[in-house]
Amino acid sequence: MESKIKIANNSYWVGYVDDRKVLFHRLILEKGTTYNSYLLDTEKPTIIDTVDIEFGRIFVENLSNMMDLSKLEYVIINHVEPDHAGGLPALMAKAKNAKIVTTALGAEELKKMFKLHNREYVIIHDGMTLDIGGKTLQFFETPFLHTEETMVTYCIEDQILYPCDQFSTHIANYELFNDLAKEDITEDFKVYYQLIMHPHRPYVQDMIKKIRKLDIKMIAPSHGYVLRENVEKYINAYDDMSRAKEGKKVAILFSTMTGNTTKVAKLMAEALENKNIVTRIINVDNADVDAVVEVIKESDGVFFGSSTRYADMVGNLETILKQLKDLDLSGKFAVAFGSYGWSGEAIEVINDYLKDTNLTVIDRSYIVKTTGMDDIQVPIRVKFKPEEESQTLGRTVQAIGDILVG
Ligand code: FEO
């Protein structure tokens, strides 16, 4: 592949094709991938994203053959993961006058990752524009797509969206544009979405609302094909795939000592119903065990909660939990919760019971592995009474709800 390919007037692909089997997020990318970087060679030359850290040196060598890097004005970092920001230290070493354009969080992370504390940063906010002399760039924050600091860049004159990971494919293609692809890339495009973006689908919907207001004739992502044919089809695919499925059912089953666990159950039900999840709350101390088991069988997800007394559960919940081992509950999700005064052992005991079934247990490990969010605490533990406006509880239940609606 040439080291520079024109995508629009004064705009070029200057990335790297990695045609090996690439290790990536615990996967092996059988078709390889590309790290697409772009040079907008305007009066204020600008680079959008770099390449993987492994290819930073060759990337900078190629750029040096194209231009005087001391004249580079801006380097835009849409996403700080090392497969895109990895070439930044090598680039900034040569581009002595360049400013880094990114989100506030992106800047903090780049400083820590690459010790770039002494460089000048332009911190973007949603909708901000930047004149690069002959072209105007507009920036939009797209948090959690797929990490918290992420943003996208839009060139107003060229009508090109540069969304980094979003709208990517993992294919080591040498023909760059999707209309030149030798085979249909739709499946690769969807697989990429499912693996990387789908765990964050509510944020995909937020992003879609922002970019629907733009006239986009080309999407130039940072992996795989540049989309210049059927652009609308790819935007619609993200829109469709990220819409919540209707009609999911959840049961919240609990035993309580003072009523605080009931309050937790009610707050959780409210948050789940806001996501159009049909929710039933059952105090199992007042219910028939067989009827509760039937409710579990009919549900897509079940929350099991108890207060803690003498380091254990209270009431009838344990009777229910003991039945689960003998049931086929595959495909259903389960979450442990409860309120407590001192140590909250009952919640951990419930979680142990759940792990001994074929339910899919949503706990912290599951959340980190499926969404990358490391600040969600599950099982849900509420000390004493839950706050009506508890943001921690709300955010936790929202994350679980997103998993449930699939
Ligand atoms: Fe392609 Fe999130 O890195």
XYZ file of C-alpha atoms and ligand atoms in Angstrom:
409
model
C 0.000 0.000 0.000
C 1.258 3.461 -0.765
C 2.236 5.451 2.280
C -0.097 8.296 1.267
C -3.516 7.946 -0.407
C -5.730 10.891 -1.282
C -9.221 10.774 0.234
C -10.251 14.401 -0.500
C -8.660 17.699 -1.546
C -5.483 18.077 0.537
C -6.539 15.144 2.725
C -4.647 11.855 2.811
C -4.613 8.456 4.461
C -1.146 8.066 6.036
C -1.690 4.951 8.181
C -0.270 1.453 8.419
C -1.602 -1.916 7.250
C -0.957 -4.732 9.726
C -1.568 -7.888 7.720
C -0.482 -10.301 10.439
C -2.885 -12.167 12.709
C -3.180 -9.453 15.352
C -3.758 -10.028 19.071
C -6.487 -7.631 20.170
C -8.722 -7.481 23.273
C -8.179 -11.232 23.964
C -9.020 -12.022 20.333
C -6.938 -12.929 17.352
C -7.853 -10.792 14.362
C -7.540 -13.419 11.646
C -7.809 -10.854 8.856
C -5.359 -8.425 10.465
C -6.264 -4.772 10.704
C -5.160 -1.288 9.710
C -4.309 1.751 11.794
C -5.683 4.619 9.743
C -4.146 8.011 10.305
C -5.022 11.057 8.219
C -3.067 14.132 7.150
C -5.062 17.266 6.331
C -2.415 19.244 4.474
C -3.929 22.700 4.903
C -2.359 26.034 5.910
C -2.238 24.603 9.430
C -1.340 20.977 8.710
C -3.196 18.565 10.921
C -2.911 14.848 11.694
C -6.004 12.952 12.817
C -5.047 9.983 15.024
C -1.763 8.103 14.669
C -0.947 4.373 14.439
C -0.222 1.485 16.774
C 2.670 2.046 19.148
C 4.610 -0.746 17.384
C 4.650 1.188 14.119
C 5.192 4.702 15.478
C 8.752 5.015 14.163
C 7.922 3.969 10.575
C 4.813 6.201 10.660
C 6.898 9.246 11.568
C 9.551 8.367 8.970
C 6.859 8.225 6.277
C 5.404 11.540 7.358
C 8.862 13.132 7.416
C 9.238 12.194 3.752
C 5.983 13.996 2.967
C 6.381 17.215 4.915
C 8.435 19.280 7.284
C 7.066 18.046 10.615
C 8.103 21.237 12.411
C 5.263 22.855 10.434
C 2.635 20.464 11.800
C 0.111 22.607 13.698
C -2.320 20.124 15.247
C -2.481 16.443 16.155
C -6.026 15.348 16.896
C -6.404 12.357 19.198
C -9.963 11.039 19.039
C -9.206 8.065 21.312
C -6.161 7.378 23.462
C -5.762 3.601 23.149
C -2.247 2.738 21.978
C -3.352 1.407 18.582
C -4.248 5.017 17.681
C -2.330 7.265 20.056
C 0.713 4.964 20.145
C 2.538 6.935 17.436
C 2.068 10.206 19.324
C 5.335 10.307 21.347
C 7.454 9.646 18.240
C 5.445 12.200 16.266
C 5.585 14.912 18.935
C 9.352 14.445 19.232
C 9.636 15.703 15.624
C 6.585 17.975 15.527
C 8.018 20.469 17.997
C 5.348 23.121 17.378
C 2.263 20.932 17.201
C -0.607 21.189 19.654
C -2.575 18.121 20.760
C -6.344 18.398 20.272
C -8.430 16.091 22.429
C -11.007 15.884 25.245
C -10.166 16.976 28.803
C -10.000 13.361 29.928
C -8.013 12.401 26.835
C -5.400 15.052 27.699
C -5.058 13.757 31.253
C -4.599 10.209 30.018
C -2.069 11.171 27.307
C -0.001 13.046 29.885
C 0.120 9.975 32.112
C 0.674 7.484 29.297
C 3.360 9.304 27.333
C 4.701 11.938 29.742
C 3.549 14.679 27.382
C 2.988 17.133 30.244
C 4.878 19.978 28.657
C 3.070 20.114 25.331
C 0.278 22.493 24.461
C -3.247 21.019 24.453
C -6.436 22.276 22.829
C -9.296 20.840 24.877
C -12.442 20.319 22.841
C -16.031 20.556 23.949
C -19.092 19.268 22.159
C -19.713 21.089 18.868
C -16.525 23.203 19.040
C -14.950 24.143 15.705
C -11.302 24.651 14.759
C -10.093 26.543 11.686
C -7.085 24.743 10.223
C -6.639 27.164 7.330
C -8.756 26.062 4.386
C -10.826 23.527 6.280
C -12.937 23.691 9.408
C -13.089 20.828 11.863
C -15.912 20.241 14.307
C -15.638 17.972 17.334
C -18.192 15.896 19.196
C -17.692 14.044 22.456
C -18.759 10.395 22.189
C -17.949 8.985 25.642
C -17.626 5.220 26.115
C -17.324 4.534 22.376
C -15.597 2.649 23.428
C -13.649 4.285 26.267
C -14.622 7.252 28.357
C -12.466 9.935 26.713
C -13.546 9.270 23.130
C -14.534 11.929 20.576
C -15.105 12.191 16.808
C -13.949 14.810 14.308
C -15.964 16.117 11.360
C -14.568 18.149 8.456
C -17.299 20.587 7.438
C -16.013 21.402 3.916
C -15.193 17.794 2.954
C -18.235 16.316 4.772
C -15.987 13.595 6.151
C -16.464 12.083 9.601
C -13.312 10.806 11.344
C -14.732 8.625 14.147
C -11.631 6.561 15.094
C -12.824 3.126 16.344
C -16.468 3.763 15.513
C -17.622 2.423 12.106
C -14.392 0.425 11.784
C -13.670 -3.074 10.456
C -10.727 -5.279 11.345
C -9.451 -6.133 7.878
C -5.928 -5.553 6.584
C -7.169 -4.049 3.342
C -4.878 -2.581 0.720
C -7.603 -0.999 -1.394
C -8.756 1.399 1.391
C -12.232 2.368 0.104
C -15.271 0.154 0.667
C -16.433 0.416 -2.952
C -13.135 -1.219 -3.987
C -13.459 -4.124 -1.529
C -13.233 -7.534 -3.171
C -15.940 -8.991 -0.946
C -18.949 -7.784 1.025
C -17.668 -6.266 4.278
C -21.084 -6.055 5.998
C -20.486 -9.091 8.216
C -17.024 -7.894 9.292
C -18.497 -4.467 10.020
C -21.239 -5.983 12.206
C -18.872 -8.344 14.029
C -16.615 -5.387 14.872
C -19.629 -3.464 16.190
C -20.773 -6.401 18.354
C -17.351 -6.927 19.886
C -16.297 -3.350 20.518
C -19.310 -1.026 20.527
C -22.373 -3.053 21.461
C -21.613 -3.251 25.199
C -21.979 0.556 25.127
C -25.096 0.731 22.984
C -26.896 3.557 24.850
C -23.886 5.719 24.045
C -24.082 4.602 20.405
C -27.604 6.030 20.338
C -26.300 9.335 21.766
C -23.608 9.450 19.087
C -26.095 8.664 16.299
C -28.278 11.607 17.412
C -25.271 13.921 17.113
C -24.046 12.758 13.717
C -27.543 12.612 12.162
C -27.383 16.427 12.141
C -24.303 16.376 9.877
C -24.050 15.938 6.115
C -21.717 12.976 5.864
C -20.517 11.798 2.492
C -17.592 9.741 3.785
C -16.657 8.013 7.042
C -12.926 7.651 7.562
C -12.480 5.421 10.621
C -9.206 4.250 12.120
C -9.450 0.523 11.337
C -10.218 -1.058 7.984
C -12.243 0.425 5.183
C -12.973 4.089 4.499
C -16.707 4.165 3.797
C -17.550 6.324 0.783
C -20.304 4.189 -0.745
C -23.628 3.533 1.043
C -22.579 5.676 3.999
C -26.166 5.908 5.233
C -26.418 2.102 5.313
C -23.550 1.890 7.815
C -24.968 4.648 10.032
C -28.364 2.917 9.972
C -26.719 -0.396 10.893
C -25.233 1.161 14.054
C -28.581 2.770 14.813
C -30.503 -0.513 14.388
C -28.035 -2.715 16.236
C -27.854 -0.381 19.232
C -31.601 0.004 19.793
C -32.852 -1.664 22.981
C -34.953 -4.786 22.485
C -38.428 -4.431 23.965
C -40.245 -6.753 26.322
C -37.516 -8.011 28.644
C -38.743 -9.262 32.016
C -37.010 -8.977 35.368
C -37.947 -10.310 38.800
C -36.617 -8.743 41.991
C -36.841 -11.298 44.800
C -35.872 -10.466 48.357
C -36.161 -11.062 52.086
C -35.888 -8.103 54.406
C -35.441 -7.443 58.096
C -36.194 -3.732 58.562
C -37.523 -2.748 55.132
C -34.320 -1.188 53.739
C -33.845 -4.016 51.227
C -37.459 -3.382 50.080
C -36.488 0.235 49.426
C -33.475 -0.881 47.394
C -35.732 -3.232 45.402
C -38.188 -0.427 44.644
C -35.482 2.002 43.513
C -33.998 -0.657 41.262
C -37.419 -1.475 39.782
C -37.954 2.199 38.985
C -34.614 2.401 37.170
C -35.316 -0.790 35.211
C -38.816 0.332 34.239
C -37.301 3.518 32.865
C -35.573 1.219 30.408
C -38.891 -0.377 29.440
C -38.055 -3.572 31.317
C -41.141 -5.226 32.792
C -40.303 -5.637 36.469
C -41.924 -7.675 39.285
C -40.954 -7.177 42.905
C -41.618 -10.127 45.213
C -40.980 -10.340 48.949
C -40.336 -14.074 49.098
C -41.282 -14.238 52.770
C -44.897 -13.705 51.704
C -44.851 -15.894 48.589
C -45.329 -19.511 47.607
C -41.948 -21.073 46.714
C -43.243 -22.914 43.609
C -44.849 -19.723 42.308
C -41.559 -17.867 42.784
C -39.695 -20.569 40.871
C -42.184 -20.175 37.994
C -41.507 -16.418 37.962
C -37.756 -17.118 37.780
C -38.312 -19.446 34.810
C -40.311 -16.763 32.962
C -37.808 -13.963 33.575
C -34.830 -12.810 31.519
C -33.056 -11.615 34.627
C -33.510 -12.068 38.374
C -32.208 -9.958 41.251
C -31.814 -11.850 44.531
C -31.584 -9.717 47.676
C -31.469 -9.997 51.435
C -30.599 -8.039 54.526
C -27.761 -9.420 56.621
C -28.258 -10.810 60.126
C -25.527 -12.712 61.957
C -23.460 -12.755 58.720
C -26.160 -14.563 56.750
C -29.395 -14.121 54.817
C -32.731 -13.573 56.483
C -36.166 -15.039 55.679
C -36.999 -17.453 52.861
C -34.535 -16.407 50.207
C -32.177 -19.285 50.908
C -34.994 -21.805 50.313
C -35.400 -20.357 46.807
C -31.665 -20.232 46.118
C -31.291 -23.916 47.047
C -33.687 -24.876 44.234
C -31.786 -23.084 41.478
C -29.017 -25.643 41.092
C -31.437 -28.224 39.720
C -33.044 -25.917 37.147
C -31.983 -25.124 33.594
C -31.677 -21.350 33.768
C -29.147 -20.913 30.982
C -29.427 -17.629 29.092
C -30.843 -15.805 32.112
C -28.979 -13.180 34.112
C -28.732 -12.959 37.903
C -27.610 -10.222 40.292
C -27.136 -10.299 44.097
C -28.085 -7.280 46.200
C -29.066 -6.174 49.690
C -28.840 -3.531 52.371
C -26.790 -4.119 55.477
C -25.498 -2.431 58.607
C -21.938 -3.673 59.104
C -20.358 -6.183 56.723
C -23.149 -7.355 54.392
C -22.055 -10.997 54.233
C -25.504 -12.147 53.026
C -24.966 -10.436 49.675
C -21.744 -12.358 49.111
C -23.397 -15.627 50.184
C -26.180 -15.021 47.634
C -23.548 -14.412 44.956
C -21.871 -17.724 45.865
C -25.200 -19.549 45.476
C -25.767 -17.931 42.071
C -22.338 -18.939 40.839
C -23.249 -22.536 41.587
C -26.086 -22.435 38.971
C -26.085 -22.051 35.213
C -27.393 -18.489 35.466
C -25.091 -15.813 34.031
C -24.075 -13.900 37.137
C -23.581 -10.178 36.620
C -20.885 -9.097 39.025
C -17.983 -6.673 38.839
C -15.833 -9.120 36.893
C -18.619 -9.656 34.318
C -19.150 -5.902 33.905
C -15.455 -5.162 33.411
C -15.058 -8.007 30.910
C -18.138 -7.151 28.848
C -18.236 -3.347 29.005
C -14.798 -2.174 30.119
C -16.447 -0.048 32.862
C -14.327 -0.435 36.000
C -16.305 1.738 38.407
C -19.519 -0.306 38.682
C -19.835 -2.259 41.926
C -21.905 -5.432 41.655
C -23.212 -7.272 43.726
C -25.231 -4.243 44.773
C -24.418 -3.372 48.380
C -26.307 -0.570 50.117
C -25.241 0.416 53.617
C -28.320 1.078 55.775
C -30.969 3.030 53.866
C -30.638 3.767 50.147
C -30.631 7.426 49.137
C -33.592 8.277 46.900
C -31.272 10.006 44.446
C -28.349 7.599 44.790
C -26.290 8.146 41.648
C -24.161 5.090 42.384
C -27.197 2.820 42.588
C -28.806 4.466 39.536
C -25.670 4.096 37.411
C -25.186 0.488 38.513
C -28.755 -0.523 37.709
C -28.556 1.341 34.407
C -25.437 -0.655 33.437
C -27.172 -3.909 34.412
C -30.333 -2.852 32.565
C -28.287 -2.252 29.399
C -26.972 -5.801 29.615
C -30.478 -7.170 30.173
C -32.036 -5.435 27.188
C -29.325 -6.917 24.996
Fe -8.756 0.696 17.974
Fe -10.013 1.284 20.999
O -8.702 1.032 19.773
